[in-house]
Coordinates of C-alpha atoms in Angstrom, one line a residue:
Chain A
M93 CA 127.4 107.6 128.5
E94 CA 125.8 111.3 129.4
R95 CA 126.2 111.9 132.5
V96 CA 129.1 110.7 135.1
D97 CA 127.9 110.4 138.0
N98 CA 130.6 109.9 141.5
S99 CA 128.4 107.0 143.6
N100 CA 128.4 103.8 141.8
I101 CA 125.2 102.9 143.4
S102 CA 123.7 105.9 142.0
Q103 CA 124.5 105.4 138.6
A104 CA 123.7 101.9 138.5
S105 CA 119.9 102.4 139.7
L106 CA 119.8 105.5 137.4
N107 CA 120.8 102.7 134.6
M108 CA 118.4 100.4 135.5
K109 CA 115.6 103.0 135.4
K110 CA 116.9 103.9 132.0
S111 CA 117.2 100.6 130.3
K112 CA 113.8 99.8 131.7
S113 CA 112.2 102.3 129.5
T114 CA 114.6 102.0 126.5
V115 CA 114.9 98.1 126.1
L116 CA 110.7 98.6 126.6
W117 CA 111.5 101.5 123.7
E118 CA 114.0 99.4 121.6
K119 CA 111.4 96.4 121.6
F120 CA 108.8 98.3 120.7
V121 CA 110.5 99.8 117.5
E122 CA 111.6 96.5 117.1
K123 CA 107.7 95.5 116.4
I124 CA 107.7 98.2 114.3
F125 CA 110.8 97.0 111.8
F126 CA 109.3 93.9 112.0
I127 CA 105.8 94.5 110.7
S128 CA 107.4 96.4 108.2
A129 CA 109.1 93.2 107.1
C130 CA 105.9 91.4 106.8
M131 CA 104.6 94.1 104.5
A132 CA 105.8 91.9 101.6
I133 CA 104.2 88.9 103.0
I134 CA 101.1 90.7 103.7
S135 CA 101.1 92.6 100.1
I136 CA 101.6 89.1 98.5
A137 CA 98.6 88.0 100.4
T138 CA 96.3 90.3 99.6
I139 CA 97.2 90.2 96.3
T140 CA 96.9 86.9 95.5
I141 CA 93.5 87.3 97.3
F142 CA 91.8 89.6 95.4
I143 CA 92.8 88.7 92.2
F144 CA 91.6 85.2 93.1
A145 CA 88.9 86.7 94.5
K146 CA 87.4 88.7 91.6
G147 CA 89.1 86.2 88.8
G148 CA 87.9 83.1 90.1
P149 CA 84.5 82.8 89.9
A150 CA 84.2 84.0 86.3
M151 CA 86.7 81.4 85.9
L152 CA 84.7 78.8 87.3
E153 CA 81.7 80.2 85.7
I154 CA 83.6 79.5 81.8
G155 CA 84.9 76.7 83.3
I156 CA 88.8 76.4 83.9
F157 CA 89.6 74.4 81.4
N158 CA 87.2 75.8 79.1
F159 CA 88.6 78.9 79.8
M160 CA 92.0 78.4 79.1
F161 CA 92.2 75.7 76.2
G162 CA 88.5 75.5 74.3
T163 CA 86.9 77.3 71.7
T164 CA 83.7 77.7 70.6
E165 CA 82.2 76.4 67.1
L166 CA 78.9 78.2 66.2
G167 CA 77.7 77.6 62.2
G168 CA 81.3 76.1 61.4
K169 CA 83.2 79.7 62.5
V170 CA 85.7 79.5 65.6
Y171 CA 85.3 81.8 67.8
L172 CA 87.4 82.5 70.5
W173 CA 86.4 85.9 72.4
Q174 CA 83.2 87.2 71.9
P175 CA 82.1 89.9 75.0
G176 CA 78.8 90.1 73.6
A177 CA 77.7 86.7 73.4
D178 CA 79.8 85.3 76.7
I179 CA 82.5 83.9 74.5
Y180 CA 85.9 83.8 76.5
H181 CA 88.6 81.5 75.4
I182 CA 92.2 82.8 76.6
I183 CA 93.9 79.9 74.5
T184 CA 95.6 82.0 71.7
M185 CA 96.7 84.6 74.5
I186 CA 98.3 81.7 75.9
L187 CA 99.8 80.4 72.7
S188 CA 101.3 84.2 71.7
S189 CA 102.7 84.8 75.4
I190 CA 104.4 81.4 75.7
Y191 CA 105.9 81.6 71.9
I192 CA 107.1 85.6 72.1
T193 CA 108.1 84.7 75.9
L194 CA 110.2 81.5 73.9
G195 CA 111.6 83.5 70.8
A196 CA 112.6 86.3 73.1
I197 CA 114.4 83.6 75.1
I198 CA 116.1 82.0 72.0
I199 CA 117.2 85.2 71.5
G200 CA 118.4 87.8 74.1
V201 CA 119.9 84.4 76.2
P202 CA 123.1 83.6 74.1
I203 CA 123.9 87.4 73.5
G204 CA 123.0 88.0 77.4
I205 CA 125.5 85.4 78.4
L206 CA 128.1 86.2 75.9
T207 CA 128.1 89.9 76.9
A208 CA 128.4 89.3 80.3
V209 CA 131.5 87.2 79.5
F210 CA 133.0 89.8 77.6
I211 CA 132.4 92.4 80.0
A212 CA 133.2 89.7 83.4
E213 CA 136.2 88.3 81.2
I214 CA 137.7 89.9 78.5
A215 CA 137.0 93.5 78.0
P216 CA 139.7 95.7 79.6
K217 CA 138.9 97.9 82.3
W218 CA 138.1 101.1 80.2
L219 CA 135.9 99.1 78.4
V220 CA 133.9 97.8 81.0
K221 CA 133.5 101.1 82.6
I222 CA 131.7 101.9 79.3
M223 CA 129.7 98.7 79.2
K224 CA 128.7 98.4 83.0
P225 CA 126.6 101.9 82.8
A226 CA 125.3 100.9 79.4
V227 CA 124.0 97.9 80.8
E228 CA 121.9 99.6 83.2
L229 CA 120.4 102.5 81.0
L230 CA 119.4 99.6 78.8
A231 CA 117.8 98.1 81.9
G232 CA 116.4 102.2 83.0
I233 CA 115.2 102.8 79.7
P234 CA 110.7 102.5 80.2
S235 CA 109.3 100.1 78.2
V236 CA 107.1 102.6 76.2
V237 CA 110.3 103.9 74.7
Y238 CA 111.0 100.3 74.0
G239 CA 107.6 100.0 72.4
F240 CA 107.6 103.4 70.9
F241 CA 111.5 102.6 69.0
G242 CA 109.6 98.7 68.3
L243 CA 107.3 100.5 66.6
I244 CA 108.8 103.3 64.7
I245 CA 111.9 101.1 63.7
I246 CA 111.5 97.5 64.4
V247 CA 107.9 97.4 62.8
P248 CA 108.3 99.1 59.3
M249 CA 111.7 97.1 59.0
I250 CA 109.3 93.4 59.3
Y251 CA 107.2 95.2 56.8
E252 CA 109.7 95.7 54.4
A253 CA 111.2 92.6 54.6
Y254 CA 108.1 90.8 54.2
G255 CA 107.7 93.3 50.8
R256 CA 105.0 94.6 52.6
Q257 CA 102.5 92.2 52.0
L258 CA 102.0 91.6 56.2
K259 CA 97.9 92.7 56.7
G260 CA 99.1 94.0 60.3
G261 CA 101.4 96.0 58.5
G262 CA 104.7 94.8 60.4
N263 CA 103.1 94.6 64.1
S264 CA 103.8 90.5 64.6
M265 CA 105.4 88.0 66.2
L266 CA 108.5 89.1 65.3
A267 CA 108.3 92.5 66.4
A268 CA 107.3 91.4 70.2
I269 CA 110.3 89.2 70.0
I270 CA 112.5 91.6 69.0
I271 CA 112.4 94.3 71.7
L272 CA 111.2 91.9 74.2
S273 CA 115.1 90.1 73.6
I274 CA 116.5 93.8 73.6
M275 CA 114.5 94.2 77.0
I276 CA 115.7 91.2 78.6
L277 CA 119.5 91.6 77.9
P278 CA 119.8 94.1 81.4
T279 CA 118.9 90.9 83.3
I280 CA 120.6 88.5 81.9
I281 CA 124.2 90.6 81.6
N282 CA 124.1 92.0 85.2
I283 CA 123.3 88.3 86.9
S284 CA 125.3 86.1 84.5
I285 CA 128.2 88.6 85.3
A286 CA 127.4 88.4 89.4
A287 CA 127.4 84.4 88.6
I288 CA 130.5 84.6 86.5
K289 CA 132.4 86.3 89.1
A290 CA 131.0 83.9 92.2
V291 CA 133.3 81.0 90.4
P292 CA 136.3 80.8 92.9
I293 CA 139.2 81.6 91.6
E294 CA 140.9 78.5 91.7
Y295 CA 139.0 77.1 89.5
K296 CA 140.1 79.4 86.6
E297 CA 143.6 79.2 88.1
G298 CA 143.4 75.3 87.8
S299 CA 142.4 75.1 84.0
L300 CA 144.2 77.7 83.3
A301 CA 147.6 75.9 84.8
M302 CA 146.7 73.0 82.7
G303 CA 147.4 74.2 79.2
A304 CA 143.6 75.4 78.9
T305 CA 143.0 78.6 76.9
H306 CA 141.3 81.6 78.9
I307 CA 138.4 80.9 76.3
Q308 CA 138.6 77.4 76.9
T309 CA 138.4 77.9 80.4
I310 CA 135.2 80.1 80.2
F311 CA 133.4 77.5 78.4
K312 CA 134.3 74.5 80.0
V313 CA 135.1 75.8 83.4
M314 CA 133.9 78.9 84.4
I315 CA 129.9 79.4 82.8
P316 CA 129.8 74.9 83.7
A317 CA 130.6 76.2 87.6
A318 CA 128.6 79.2 87.0
K319 CA 125.6 77.2 85.8
S320 CA 123.1 77.7 88.4
G321 CA 123.0 81.9 88.4
I322 CA 123.1 81.5 85.0
F323 CA 119.8 79.6 85.1
A324 CA 118.6 81.9 87.2
A325 CA 119.1 84.7 84.8
V326 CA 117.3 82.9 82.3
I327 CA 114.0 82.6 85.2
L328 CA 114.3 86.3 85.4
G329 CA 114.3 87.2 81.7
I330 CA 111.2 84.7 81.0
G331 CA 109.9 86.7 83.6
R332 CA 110.3 89.8 82.5
A333 CA 109.0 88.9 79.1
I334 CA 106.0 87.4 79.8
G335 CA 105.1 90.2 82.5
E336 CA 106.0 92.5 79.8
T337 CA 102.8 94.7 78.7
M338 CA 103.1 98.3 77.0
A339 CA 106.6 97.1 74.7
V340 CA 104.3 94.1 73.5
I341 CA 100.5 95.9 73.1
L342 CA 103.0 98.4 70.5
V343 CA 104.3 96.4 68.2
A344 CA 102.8 92.8 68.4
G345 CA 99.2 93.7 66.5
N346 CA 96.7 92.2 69.1
S347 CA 94.7 90.0 67.2
I348 CA 92.9 87.3 68.8
K349 CA 93.6 84.3 66.6
F350 CA 95.8 81.8 66.5
P351 CA 99.0 82.4 66.1
T352 CA 100.8 80.0 63.3
S353 CA 103.9 82.1 61.7
I354 CA 106.2 84.8 63.2
S355 CA 105.1 87.2 60.6
D356 CA 101.6 87.2 62.5
S357 CA 99.7 89.7 64.6
V358 CA 99.2 88.4 67.9
R359 CA 98.2 89.8 71.2
P360 CA 99.6 88.2 74.6
M361 CA 98.1 87.5 77.5
T362 CA 99.3 91.0 79.2
A363 CA 98.1 92.9 76.4
H364 CA 94.9 91.7 76.4
I365 CA 94.3 92.5 79.8
A366 CA 95.4 96.3 79.2
L367 CA 93.8 96.6 75.9
E368 CA 90.5 95.2 77.2
M369 CA 90.0 96.7 81.0
S370 CA 89.7 100.5 79.6
Y371 CA 86.5 99.0 78.2
A372 CA 85.3 96.4 79.7
S373 CA 82.1 95.9 81.5
P374 CA 81.5 95.3 84.5
G375 CA 81.0 91.9 85.1
L376 CA 81.8 89.0 83.3
H377 CA 83.6 90.3 81.1
E378 CA 85.7 92.3 82.9
N379 CA 86.5 89.4 86.0
S380 CA 87.3 87.3 82.9
L381 CA 90.5 89.8 82.5
F382 CA 90.8 89.0 86.3
A383 CA 91.0 85.4 85.1
T384 CA 93.4 86.0 82.8
G385 CA 95.3 87.6 85.2
I386 CA 95.0 84.9 87.4
V387 CA 97.0 82.7 84.8
L388 CA 99.7 85.6 84.5
F389 CA 99.5 85.1 88.6
V390 CA 99.8 81.7 88.4
F391 CA 102.5 81.6 85.4
I392 CA 104.7 83.8 87.6
M393 CA 104.5 82.6 90.7
L394 CA 105.4 78.8 89.5
L395 CA 108.3 80.4 88.2
N396 CA 109.3 82.3 91.4
I397 CA 109.1 78.7 93.2
A398 CA 112.0 77.4 90.8
L399 CA 113.4 80.2 91.3
N400 CA 113.2 80.1 95.3
F401 CA 114.7 76.3 94.7
I402 CA 117.6 77.2 92.3
T403 CA 119.1 79.7 94.2
H404 CA 118.6 77.5 97.5
K405 CA 120.0 74.5 96.0
V406 CA 123.0 77.6 95.4
G407 CA 123.8 78.4 98.5
E408 CA 124.0 75.0 100.0
Chain B
M250 CA 147.7 73.3 68.4
K251 CA 145.8 75.2 65.2
K252 CA 142.3 73.8 65.5
R253 CA 142.5 75.5 69.4
N254 CA 143.0 78.6 68.3
L255 CA 140.3 78.3 65.2
S256 CA 137.3 77.4 67.9
D257 CA 138.8 80.1 70.3
N258 CA 138.8 82.6 67.8
F259 CA 135.5 81.1 66.7
M260 CA 134.1 81.9 70.1
K261 CA 136.3 85.1 70.7
L262 CA 134.2 86.2 67.6
F263 CA 130.5 85.5 68.9
I264 CA 131.7 87.3 72.1
I265 CA 132.6 90.4 70.3
L266 CA 129.4 90.1 67.9
S267 CA 127.1 90.1 70.9
S268 CA 128.9 92.5 72.9
I269 CA 128.6 95.0 69.7
I270 CA 124.8 94.1 69.2
T271 CA 124.1 94.9 72.9
L272 CA 126.1 98.0 73.0
G273 CA 124.8 98.8 70.0
T274 CA 121.1 99.0 70.4
M275 CA 121.3 100.8 73.6
I276 CA 123.2 104.0 71.3
W277 CA 120.9 103.1 68.3
I278 CA 118.1 103.8 70.1
L279 CA 119.4 106.4 72.4
I280 CA 120.8 108.5 69.3
Y281 CA 117.5 108.0 67.3
V282 CA 115.1 108.6 69.6
I283 CA 117.2 112.3 71.1
S284 CA 118.3 113.2 67.6
N285 CA 114.7 113.1 66.3
G286 CA 113.1 114.7 69.4
I287 CA 115.6 116.6 71.5
A288 CA 115.1 120.1 68.9
H289 CA 110.7 119.6 69.9
V290 CA 111.8 120.2 73.3
S291 CA 111.6 123.7 74.2
W292 CA 110.4 125.3 77.6
E293 CA 106.8 125.8 76.2
F294 CA 106.5 122.2 75.6
L295 CA 108.1 121.8 79.1
T296 CA 105.3 124.4 80.8
E297 CA 102.6 125.0 78.5
F298 CA 99.1 123.0 79.0
Q299 CA 95.3 123.6 77.6
E300 CA 92.8 121.3 78.6
G301 CA 92.1 118.1 77.1
Q302 CA 94.7 119.1 74.7
I303 CA 97.2 116.2 73.5
E304 CA 98.7 118.8 71.3
G305 CA 99.9 120.7 73.8
G306 CA 102.9 120.6 76.1
I307 CA 103.8 117.8 78.7
F308 CA 103.3 119.8 82.1
P309 CA 99.9 118.4 83.7
Y310 CA 101.9 114.9 82.8
I311 CA 105.0 115.9 84.2
I312 CA 103.1 117.1 87.6
S313 CA 101.5 114.0 88.0
T314 CA 104.7 111.8 87.9
L315 CA 106.2 114.4 90.3
Y316 CA 103.0 113.5 92.9
I317 CA 103.2 110.2 91.8
I318 CA 107.1 109.7 92.9
F319 CA 107.0 112.2 95.9
I320 CA 103.9 109.8 97.3
T321 CA 105.3 106.7 96.7
I322 CA 109.0 107.6 97.7
L323 CA 107.0 108.5 101.2
I324 CA 105.2 105.8 101.5
A325 CA 107.6 103.1 100.3
T326 CA 111.6 104.3 101.5
P327 CA 110.9 104.4 105.6
I328 CA 108.9 100.5 105.2
G329 CA 111.7 99.2 103.3
I330 CA 114.1 100.8 104.7
F331 CA 112.6 99.4 108.5
S332 CA 111.9 96.4 106.4
A333 CA 116.1 95.0 105.8
I334 CA 117.0 96.8 109.2
Y335 CA 114.9 94.3 110.9
L336 CA 116.1 91.5 108.2
V337 CA 119.7 92.3 108.2
E338 CA 120.3 93.4 111.9
Y339 CA 117.5 91.8 114.0
A340 CA 116.5 88.7 112.2
K341 CA 117.4 85.3 112.9
P342 CA 117.6 82.5 109.7
G343 CA 114.5 80.8 110.0
K344 CA 111.8 80.2 108.5
I345 CA 109.9 83.6 109.2
V346 CA 113.1 85.0 107.2
R347 CA 112.7 82.7 104.0
I348 CA 109.2 83.3 103.9
I349 CA 109.7 87.3 104.1
R350 CA 112.5 86.9 101.5
F351 CA 110.4 84.8 99.7
A352 CA 107.9 86.7 99.8
T353 CA 109.8 90.0 98.5
E354 CA 111.2 87.9 95.5
S355 CA 107.7 86.7 94.5
L356 CA 106.9 90.6 94.5
A357 CA 109.5 91.5 92.3
G358 CA 108.4 89.1 89.9
I359 CA 104.8 90.0 89.2
P360 CA 104.4 92.0 86.4
S361 CA 103.1 95.4 86.7
I362 CA 99.9 94.7 85.0
V363 CA 99.2 92.3 87.9
F364 CA 99.8 95.1 90.2
G365 CA 97.7 97.7 87.6
L366 CA 94.7 94.9 88.1
F367 CA 95.2 94.6 91.9
G368 CA 95.2 98.1 92.3
L369 CA 91.7 98.5 90.2
I370 CA 90.1 96.3 92.9
F371 CA 91.5 97.5 96.1
F372 CA 92.7 101.0 96.2
V373 CA 90.2 102.0 92.8
T374 CA 87.2 100.3 93.6
M375 CA 87.0 99.2 97.2
L376 CA 88.7 101.7 99.2
G377 CA 86.7 104.1 96.9
F378 CA 89.8 106.5 96.0
R379 CA 88.9 106.0 92.6
W380 CA 91.6 107.2 89.6
S381 CA 93.8 109.1 91.6
M382 CA 97.8 109.9 92.3
L383 CA 96.8 108.5 95.8
S384 CA 95.6 105.3 94.3
G385 CA 98.9 104.9 91.6
A386 CA 101.3 105.9 94.2
L387 CA 99.4 103.4 96.7
T388 CA 100.1 100.1 94.1
L389 CA 103.1 101.9 93.4
S390 CA 104.3 101.8 96.8
I391 CA 104.1 97.9 96.7
M392 CA 105.3 97.8 93.6
V393 CA 109.1 99.3 94.5
L394 CA 109.0 98.0 97.5
P395 CA 111.7 95.1 96.3
T396 CA 113.4 97.1 95.3
V397 CA 114.1 99.3 98.2
V398 CA 114.3 96.3 101.0
R399 CA 117.1 95.0 98.6
T400 CA 119.0 97.7 97.9
T401 CA 118.9 99.3 101.4
E402 CA 119.7 95.2 102.9
E403 CA 123.0 95.6 100.1
S404 CA 124.3 98.4 102.0
L405 CA 123.5 97.7 105.1
K406 CA 125.1 94.7 104.8
A407 CA 128.6 96.1 103.2
V408 CA 128.5 98.2 106.8
P409 CA 131.5 96.5 108.6
N410 CA 130.8 94.6 111.2
I411 CA 133.6 96.7 113.5
Y412 CA 131.3 99.5 113.6
R413 CA 128.3 97.6 115.3
E414 CA 130.8 96.1 117.8
G415 CA 132.4 99.3 118.7
S416 CA 129.3 101.0 119.2
L417 CA 128.2 97.7 121.1
G418 CA 131.1 97.6 123.1
L419 CA 130.8 101.4 124.0
G420 CA 127.8 101.0 125.6
A421 CA 125.3 102.1 122.9
S422 CA 122.4 100.3 122.7
K423 CA 121.2 98.6 119.3
L424 CA 118.4 100.9 118.3
R425 CA 120.8 103.8 119.1
T426 CA 124.0 101.9 117.2
I427 CA 121.4 101.4 114.2
R428 CA 120.7 105.3 114.1
K429 CA 124.0 106.8 114.8
V430 CA 126.5 104.3 113.2
I431 CA 125.2 102.2 110.5
L432 CA 122.1 103.9 109.1
P433 CA 124.8 106.8 108.1
S434 CA 127.5 104.5 107.2
A435 CA 124.4 103.1 104.5
L436 CA 123.3 106.2 103.7
P437 CA 124.4 106.4 100.0
G438 CA 123.2 102.8 99.7
I439 CA 119.8 104.3 100.9
L440 CA 119.9 106.7 98.2
T441 CA 120.4 104.6 95.8
A442 CA 117.6 102.5 96.9
V443 CA 115.5 105.7 96.0
I444 CA 116.9 106.9 93.3
L445 CA 116.4 103.1 91.7
S446 CA 112.7 103.7 92.3
I447 CA 112.1 107.0 90.9
G448 CA 113.4 105.2 88.4
R449 CA 111.1 102.6 88.1
I450 CA 108.0 104.7 88.8
I451 CA 108.8 107.2 85.7
G452 CA 108.6 104.0 83.8
E453 CA 105.8 102.0 84.8
T454 CA 102.7 102.6 82.8
A455 CA 100.5 99.5 83.2
A456 CA 100.0 98.8 86.8
V457 CA 99.7 103.5 86.6
F458 CA 97.5 103.8 83.9
L459 CA 95.0 101.1 85.6
T460 CA 95.3 102.8 88.9
A461 CA 95.9 107.0 88.5
G462 CA 93.7 106.9 85.4
T463 CA 94.6 108.5 81.9
A464 CA 93.0 112.3 82.4
K465 CA 94.9 114.9 80.0
A466 CA 94.1 117.5 83.1
L467 CA 96.1 118.6 86.1
P468 CA 95.6 117.1 89.1
K469 CA 95.3 119.7 92.3
S470 CA 95.0 117.4 94.9
I471 CA 96.3 114.1 95.4
M472 CA 92.5 112.4 95.2
D473 CA 92.6 113.4 91.5
G474 CA 93.3 111.4 88.7
G475 CA 95.7 112.5 86.1
R476 CA 98.5 110.5 83.3
T477 CA 101.8 110.1 84.0
L478 CA 104.4 110.9 81.5
S479 CA 104.7 107.4 80.4
V480 CA 101.2 107.2 79.8
H481 CA 100.7 110.2 78.0
M482 CA 104.3 108.7 76.1
Y483 CA 101.7 105.3 75.3
Y484 CA 98.7 106.9 74.2
L485 CA 101.2 109.3 72.0
A486 CA 102.8 106.1 70.5
K487 CA 99.2 104.5 69.8
E488 CA 97.5 106.9 68.9
G489 CA 100.2 108.2 66.2
I490 CA 98.2 111.5 66.1
S491 CA 101.6 113.9 66.7
M492 CA 105.1 112.4 66.2
D493 CA 106.9 115.3 67.2
K494 CA 104.9 115.1 70.6
A495 CA 106.2 111.1 71.3
Y496 CA 109.7 111.9 69.9
A497 CA 110.1 114.5 72.3
T498 CA 108.1 113.0 74.9
A499 CA 110.5 109.8 74.8
T500 CA 113.5 112.1 74.8
V501 CA 112.7 113.4 78.0
L502 CA 112.1 110.3 79.4
I503 CA 115.6 108.9 78.3
L504 CA 116.8 112.0 79.2
V505 CA 115.9 111.8 82.9
V506 CA 116.8 108.1 83.3
I507 CA 120.0 109.1 82.2
V508 CA 120.8 112.1 85.0
I509 CA 118.9 109.0 87.5
N510 CA 121.4 106.4 86.5
F511 CA 124.2 108.8 86.5
I512 CA 123.3 109.6 90.3
A513 CA 122.9 106.2 91.4
N514 CA 126.3 105.5 89.7
K515 CA 127.8 108.1 91.7
L516 CA 126.5 107.2 95.2
A517 CA 127.4 103.5 94.6
S518 CA 130.8 104.5 93.4
R519 CA 130.7 106.5 96.9
L520 CA 129.5 103.9 98.9
N521 CA 132.3 101.7 97.7
K522 CA 135.0 103.9 98.4
K523 CA 133.5 104.8 102.0
N524 CA 134.3 101.0 102.8
S525 CA 136.6 99.6 101.7

């Protein structure tokens, strides 16, 4: 391109020469692009290996079943976590994680899906222009700020609602559930909007032409058609809720005991790791926290595989 | 007909109620925190600092945050952009691409506390970087990688194929086409990726406090430890020493996030205009 030569032959040979080094250079850069693309694989592999290498032996030493589901009874008392006496059981943390995640899903999913319906189908344009950035902002607020808000607003409200009877002062499973349901809203809303928008317009038009109302069309035609996308939204919401750490620590109370009611102080797995890591002594105590990390990691990977399965099904 | 209207209206009521809850919660959080905090955000609060004091200003934590943002972006952006270029411009559909995508998705789903654990054994302990800006940034680089890859991918895909064909048809090589034609028109999208990553870095706590530490100190090099604004916010909330400072720090965080979202939106709308 740069130079125009009069002779066709020399032009051709020039191109040849140029292309040889260019081809080499292009191949080289392509390799760099490829290696960069592989960084995600390398990262996830390294993370998996290191977490398992550190936590795995501890898990085996304690006993996988004993670690995850066991308890220790000594003199009529049940012990769950006594690093001083080498007692490590995380059953209460697993249950707490599951309970608060379920609670957040029960509250957050319907609100999220209905808000998505509102933004995608019902709201006038000017309102969509307000709602969409609002949802994005909700997604961008740091989790500690949610935790702080929960601590100064939600926790005292729960304390008052229970007539100031709670030992934890309102720090409870319920507080964690409320904060998490707010935090998963943006995930649920954004992905549900995309799923609803992806429903072919013919479905909607066909249903409306048959005499169905707009609301009937939404709930009988569009949401069923968008169900795998909405399902993906729920799974991502579960992932966000189960993995949340800082906001939960600030409001959940963090007691190690079997959760029996939503007003109980609870300590989920994430909070457990973050709280104990700051003072854990090297050895079994510290390694048992990595073992807790393994359990969390496996939960998340199972969710990822489920998600991968769903999105692939959609693609087909 | 009447029954149908009734159930329709019922559902409509639920839809509107849900939207009010969503929007209302957001407005509640913003107004409550900012109205309690803005009075305590002063120039002194942003720029003063006494060594080891939690009561003072947040200057060192702003610096720590900037350090970590800068290094993380420096590491994650090129890798993320190259990765997206490979996926969109070079890769043929097949097993390897599927694995790369699955790895990227999985990485996006891993809880930040697990990244923190990994950073702690790998960067802090094994590589001997200790609790430092570098350890924190390296950990966060892995964490924001999926954000950069996916956002860049979207913007590359949005570049019309005619551009590629035109450039290649004129005799430009593939690399030249990418550099001179595709990247420039995908630039707003790439900038969005960077902005979104910055937002995530600022908001992150769990992964940072295990890798960059919690020192109440001004980091003087990338090998020094320090707490970011979010980590500081966590301790203010947890220890409850100074509610004023807690509100003020939360206000600063929220205002920064608002600015970041505003910029990201402006960039996104520019991208849409350009390619439509």
